[in-house]
Amino acid sequence: MYDSLRMQSVQTPIIPVVGELIRANPGTISLGQGVAYYGPPPEAGQYLQKFWSDPQNHKYKLVQGIPELLEAIEKKLAAENGIRLGADQRIVVTAGANMGFVNAVLAITDPGDEIILNLPYYFNHEMAIAMADCRTVCVPTDENYQLQPEAIENTVTSRTRAVVTISPNNPTGAVYPPDALRQVNDICRRRGIYHISDEAYEYFTYDSVTHFSPGSIEASSQHTISLFSLSKAYGFASWRIGWMVLPERLFMPIRKIQDTILICSPVISQWAAVGAMHAGRAYCEDKLHETREIRQLVLERLREIADLVTIPRADGAFYLLARVHTGMDPMHLAQRLIEEHKVAVIPGTTFGVQDQCLLRIAYGALQKDTAAEGIGRLVHGLRQILTA
Ligand SMILES: Cc1ncc(COP(=O)(O)O)c(C=O)c1O
């Protein structure tokens, strides 16, 4: 039997591996998984009745999404993101932002093409590029995990098809300022390549830092692909709803891809999404009070071990990417933290960084009690392991 060499070369996601270690060590508090602590708003449940009230809803629907959801998304983009859809643009509802990314990569590349990711990258992006038989070209961010537009421009070749930015960022929590995103968008326009902008964490910013959508830049519509998701903001991770904004000319290829893989996003989830978007951003803002407090607590506790870890500025998402002052392998360190101190974090190697010991700390899934206990174990565990 022959098994794909291409798939063998795709990295194994670390989250399930850490998940197994957590199961093998009962009582472990996870600062690992990137999910919100809350579920969807009640409006999402109310809209499920709309789904059930029409027997036609059990049939296949349009690839791009149900009109009611497309309309709600279009209004939201104009009101919140400054993205006013032109006749030369489209929205396609996807089964989450990950699917939007796969759609984009398949639609704009041929085997052997290159996509530029900023390092540390989001592992599913790197995996999708490998699955499309393309090459990830990494450009390092600076010491605060901020974009380096000049380095990005110097990396563009005749095979480059896109530059990907994620703001607010997973795994670093960095939020890119409008100026840096404008520079990247301008590079893409001048060099005739796409800017893929992943905005899954758009609502998660702190300390009066705000989110900026490159799709709002004038004359960006023909080279910008914007990816959004309800997974984090509305506690919708299992419902699988996101969307992409794309130039009209990409609609045909993306329709072929999505029609083959998915046909349409689950219609029941699309109706729930219409309900969630009626609740609107205020729902997430309300939940964010608790996440803000937890973030403060986590940052304060980590200051106690400033001699052992550096925490670069992170104004968004619900991640911190700690630089640990050690030559230890980060997977080994993560394993010891679980086994000896019952706290789980994600090693930076999974985000493409091999030459430093980085640990991603996720605080979005926590509520106050567990957060205090979890971060306490991490601070204590790191001190014990690193100074023993
Ligand atoms: C940057 C980024 N994009 C996309 C996703 C996946 O989102 P979705 O659930 O919408 O596929 C995640 C999830 O962690 C993420 O961190």
XYZ file of C-alpha atoms and ligand atoms in Angstrom:
404
model
C 0.000 0.000 0.000
C 1.267 3.485 -0.848
C 0.770 6.358 1.595
C 1.225 9.951 0.475
C 4.734 11.258 1.027
C 3.273 14.726 0.914
C 1.083 13.991 3.928
C 3.961 12.363 5.771
C 5.859 15.624 5.408
C 3.026 17.635 7.017
C 3.704 18.354 10.704
C 1.591 16.584 13.305
C -0.417 19.159 15.249
C 0.864 19.358 18.799
C -2.481 20.172 20.478
C -3.717 16.529 20.422
C -0.293 15.344 21.667
C -0.475 17.769 24.600
C -4.121 16.690 25.036
C -3.017 13.080 25.519
C -0.424 14.138 28.092
C -3.144 16.089 29.923
C -5.431 13.020 29.965
C -2.570 10.884 31.252
C -2.042 13.402 34.096
C -5.498 13.976 35.599
C -6.021 17.331 37.302
C -3.794 19.184 34.847
C -4.939 22.762 34.140
C -4.659 23.561 30.455
C -3.181 26.863 29.354
C -2.929 25.136 25.996
C -6.047 25.340 23.889
C -7.057 28.461 22.038
C -10.767 28.638 22.777
C -13.030 31.117 24.550
C -14.417 30.174 27.991
C -18.022 30.868 26.950
C -20.556 29.463 24.480
C -22.858 31.144 21.949
C -25.429 33.854 22.822
C -29.065 32.784 23.433
C -30.056 34.439 20.129
C -28.121 31.690 18.323
C -30.401 29.092 19.937
C -33.531 31.089 19.134
C -32.642 31.163 15.448
C -32.456 27.365 15.340
C -36.269 27.448 15.228
C -36.037 29.255 11.913
C -33.962 26.378 10.628
C -36.529 23.785 11.764
C -39.525 25.754 10.530
C -38.653 25.212 6.872
C -38.327 21.612 5.558
C -36.308 22.970 2.619
C -33.521 23.665 5.080
C -32.620 19.969 5.144
C -31.514 20.158 1.515
C -28.237 21.437 0.103
C -27.983 25.193 -0.017
C -25.836 27.630 -1.992
C -22.066 27.104 -1.701
C -21.516 30.742 -0.663
C -23.992 30.702 2.225
C -27.624 31.502 3.002
C -28.736 35.029 1.982
C -29.725 35.962 5.562
C -26.209 35.312 6.848
C -24.503 36.943 3.866
C -26.595 40.048 4.494
C -25.718 40.149 8.208
C -22.019 39.733 7.383
C -22.081 42.480 4.755
C -23.619 44.918 7.269
C -21.116 43.967 9.961
C -18.133 44.420 7.624
C -19.294 47.912 6.649
C -20.139 48.996 10.213
C -17.176 47.497 12.086
C -14.351 46.844 9.641
C -14.682 49.664 7.124
C -14.982 47.026 4.387
C -17.660 48.177 1.942
C -18.229 45.416 -0.546
C -17.931 46.460 -4.187
C -19.456 44.701 -7.190
C -16.027 43.139 -7.776
C -16.019 41.392 -4.384
C -17.723 38.434 -2.715
C -18.396 36.935 0.654
C -18.218 33.150 0.966
C -19.372 31.510 4.203
C -16.922 28.764 5.182
C -16.780 26.065 7.841
C -14.465 28.283 9.902
C -11.444 30.448 9.086
C -9.218 27.383 8.654
C -11.334 26.284 5.734
C -11.200 29.822 4.351
C -7.417 29.574 4.402
C -7.359 26.214 2.601
C -9.807 27.584 -0.002
C -7.560 30.602 -0.551
C -4.353 28.594 -0.897
C -5.876 26.118 -3.363
C -7.410 28.948 -5.392
C -4.277 31.070 -5.811
C -1.399 28.565 -6.079
C 0.060 25.821 -8.210
C 2.366 23.134 -6.801
C 5.786 24.574 -5.981
C 4.524 28.124 -5.374
C 5.541 30.028 -2.254
C 3.498 31.644 0.499
C 5.117 33.986 3.012
C 4.249 33.423 6.673
C 5.486 35.599 9.499
C 7.365 33.682 12.152
C 6.126 32.385 14.587
C 3.367 31.096 12.308
C -0.032 29.536 13.019
C 0.622 25.819 12.462
C -2.548 25.076 10.471
C -1.492 27.692 7.903
C 1.861 26.001 7.423
C 0.164 22.606 7.212
C -2.343 23.793 4.585
C 0.474 25.173 2.427
C 2.328 21.842 2.601
C -0.850 19.934 1.716
C -1.231 22.103 -1.404
C 2.319 21.062 -2.413
C 3.508 24.620 -1.918
C 6.386 26.030 0.079
C 6.159 28.123 3.234
C 8.740 30.884 3.273
C 9.147 32.275 6.789
C 9.987 35.876 7.610
C 10.944 36.522 11.234
C 9.070 39.131 13.226
C 11.043 41.513 15.474
C 11.748 41.087 19.213
C 8.169 42.197 19.992
C 6.742 39.797 17.401
C 5.890 42.736 15.124
C 5.945 42.639 11.311
C 9.099 43.542 9.377
C 7.684 44.777 6.058
C 11.095 45.370 4.482
C 12.154 41.788 5.188
C 8.838 40.593 3.763
C 9.398 42.556 0.552
C 12.941 41.175 0.219
C 11.558 37.638 0.419
C 9.117 37.985 -2.480
C 10.175 35.942 -5.555
C 8.535 35.153 -8.880
C 6.965 32.099 -7.181
C 5.427 34.054 -4.270
C 1.643 34.077 -4.379
C 0.673 35.618 -1.031
C 1.764 37.154 2.259
C -0.262 36.056 5.289
C -0.831 38.271 8.324
C -2.742 37.341 11.472
C -3.772 40.245 13.679
C -4.472 39.921 16.586
C -1.982 37.096 16.398
C -1.926 33.443 17.308
C 0.498 32.423 18.838
C 2.034 35.739 19.948
C -0.927 37.933 20.949
C 0.658 40.789 18.966
C -1.665 43.305 17.316
C -0.200 44.872 14.178
C -0.645 48.641 13.833
C -2.487 49.958 10.752
C 0.727 51.368 9.312
C 2.481 47.976 9.227
C -0.556 46.276 7.700
C -0.800 49.068 5.114
C 2.845 48.529 4.200
C 2.305 44.791 3.720
C -0.851 45.406 1.705
C 1.010 47.891 -0.467
C 3.854 45.418 -1.074
C 1.294 42.837 -2.188
C -0.403 45.307 -4.542
C 2.887 46.425 -6.100
C 4.237 42.885 -6.482
C 1.002 41.429 -7.857
C 0.436 38.958 -4.999
C -2.348 38.452 -2.466
C -2.516 39.671 1.106
C -4.337 37.004 3.135
C -5.505 38.639 6.367
C -6.670 36.301 9.151
C -8.852 38.280 11.558
C -10.244 35.451 13.707
C -9.447 37.401 16.907
C -10.630 40.838 15.748
C -12.648 41.549 18.922
C -9.881 40.502 21.324
C -7.787 43.615 21.915
C -6.772 45.223 25.213
C -5.650 48.533 26.738
C -7.321 50.693 24.053
C -5.419 49.017 21.197
C -7.757 48.586 18.230
C -8.033 46.142 15.373
C -7.434 47.216 11.768
C -8.721 45.388 8.678
C -6.459 45.593 5.598
C -9.596 45.046 3.503
C -10.611 48.607 4.407
C -7.586 50.079 2.592
C -8.463 51.954 -0.568
C -7.783 49.958 -3.752
C -7.104 46.783 -1.749
C -10.135 44.819 -2.919
C -8.481 43.016 -5.844
C -5.500 41.608 -3.947
C -6.842 41.168 -0.409
C -8.465 38.024 0.978
C -9.889 38.588 4.469
C -10.729 35.667 6.745
C -13.123 35.912 9.668
C -14.557 33.472 12.191
C -17.307 33.225 14.771
C -15.356 30.527 16.657
C -13.707 32.783 19.227
C -15.888 35.891 19.442
C -19.180 34.040 19.821
C -17.992 30.828 21.510
C -18.862 29.093 18.260
C -15.854 26.801 17.772
C -17.825 23.578 17.249
C -20.453 25.192 15.007
C -17.877 25.745 12.263
C -18.799 29.127 10.834
C -16.502 31.717 9.334
C -16.295 33.599 6.075
C -13.930 34.979 3.514
C -14.049 38.249 1.599
C -12.454 37.863 -1.808
C -12.140 39.416 -5.252
C -14.968 38.262 -7.506
C -12.546 36.533 -9.903
C -11.628 34.034 -7.150
C -15.244 33.076 -6.585
C -15.308 30.478 -9.401
C -12.239 28.514 -8.222
C -13.348 28.758 -4.603
C -16.820 27.568 -5.498
C -15.268 24.477 -7.129
C -13.145 23.784 -4.042
C -15.866 24.308 -1.472
C -18.497 22.486 -3.543
C -16.178 19.457 -3.574
C -15.130 19.497 0.071
C -18.162 20.867 1.877
C -20.931 21.895 -0.568
C -22.167 24.418 1.977
C -21.505 25.232 5.620
C -24.003 23.323 7.784
C -27.238 25.253 7.328
C -28.250 24.796 10.964
C -24.994 26.485 12.001
C -25.569 29.267 9.490
C -28.961 30.030 11.083
C -27.380 29.977 14.537
C -24.781 32.405 13.175
C -27.515 34.790 11.986
C -28.829 34.771 15.566
C -25.350 35.296 17.031
C -24.743 38.258 14.757
C -28.026 39.788 15.897
C -26.628 39.681 19.424
C -23.575 41.318 17.904
C -20.235 42.464 19.211
C -21.752 43.565 22.549
C -22.048 39.885 23.496
C -18.312 39.334 23.153
C -17.470 42.693 24.782
C -19.423 41.655 27.838
C -17.525 38.363 28.107
C -14.229 40.136 27.541
C -14.368 41.839 30.965
C -13.439 38.552 32.580
C -10.750 37.724 30.013
C -9.218 41.188 30.546
C -8.974 40.591 34.292
C -7.462 37.173 33.741
C -4.924 38.631 31.336
C -3.878 41.166 34.007
C -3.542 38.431 36.590
C -1.465 36.257 34.242
C 0.829 39.179 33.334
C 1.294 40.143 36.997
C 2.188 36.616 38.058
C 4.620 36.216 35.150
C 6.444 39.386 36.279
C 7.536 37.405 39.368
C 9.738 35.281 37.123
C 11.011 38.073 34.863
C 14.528 36.712 35.470
C 13.474 33.439 33.806
C 11.051 34.479 31.065
C 10.511 37.488 28.817
C 6.965 38.283 27.766
C 6.970 40.515 24.681
C 4.099 42.991 24.431
C 0.843 41.238 23.542
C -2.213 43.481 23.162
C -4.573 40.983 21.603
C -6.064 37.511 21.111
C -5.699 35.468 24.316
C -2.119 34.335 24.019
C 1.283 35.207 25.382
C 4.370 33.709 23.802
C 6.948 33.521 26.567
C 10.674 33.506 25.790
C 12.163 31.178 28.353
C 15.800 31.872 29.216
C 17.036 28.321 28.775
C 18.582 26.075 26.172
C 16.085 23.339 27.059
C 13.953 21.790 24.324
C 10.511 23.432 24.701
C 8.608 20.147 24.177
C 10.631 18.558 26.961
C 9.933 21.563 29.193
C 6.200 21.430 28.368
C 6.124 17.711 29.150
C 7.815 18.244 32.527
C 5.382 21.045 33.377
C 2.467 18.670 32.778
C 3.951 15.643 34.503
C 5.539 17.372 37.481
C 3.368 20.488 37.951
C 0.060 19.648 36.273
C -0.092 22.655 33.997
C -0.099 22.523 30.187
C 1.300 25.035 27.677
C 2.239 24.668 24.000
C 5.904 24.498 22.883
C 7.010 27.121 20.354
C 8.471 24.558 17.950
C 4.963 23.905 16.637
C 4.862 27.547 15.495
C 8.035 27.113 13.463
C 10.583 28.496 15.949
C 13.392 26.014 16.548
C 16.228 28.167 17.885
C 14.633 29.518 21.091
C 12.665 28.057 23.964
C 9.185 29.549 23.500
C 6.021 28.535 25.339
C 2.541 29.669 24.312
C 0.285 30.487 27.238
C -3.431 30.589 26.327
C -5.775 32.240 28.835
C -9.049 32.525 26.853
C -10.596 29.287 28.094
C -10.053 30.129 31.767
C -12.222 31.656 34.446
C -10.790 33.382 37.486
C -10.338 30.448 39.882
C -8.674 28.108 37.419
C -6.642 30.961 35.959
C -5.156 31.832 39.341
C -4.366 28.203 40.096
C -3.050 27.467 36.579
C -0.733 30.457 36.336
C 0.440 29.818 39.905
C 1.463 26.293 38.912
C 3.219 27.574 35.783
C 5.226 30.218 37.683
C 6.153 27.755 40.422
C 6.904 24.957 37.925
C 9.166 27.087 35.741
C 11.097 28.305 38.792
C 11.547 24.761 40.063
C 12.592 23.265 36.717
C 14.821 26.115 35.562
C 16.656 26.781 38.820
C 17.037 23.201 40.048
C -5.228 32.537 13.585
C -6.312 31.513 13.538
N -6.999 31.347 12.412
C -7.977 30.432 12.328
C -8.297 29.620 13.391
C -9.354 28.596 13.235
O -10.584 29.197 13.294
P -11.904 28.427 12.858
O -12.425 27.728 14.048
O -12.779 29.551 12.414
O -11.541 27.508 11.739
C -7.607 29.753 14.590
C -7.918 28.876 15.738
O -7.213 28.755 16.688
C -6.583 30.715 14.659
O -5.870 30.867 15.777
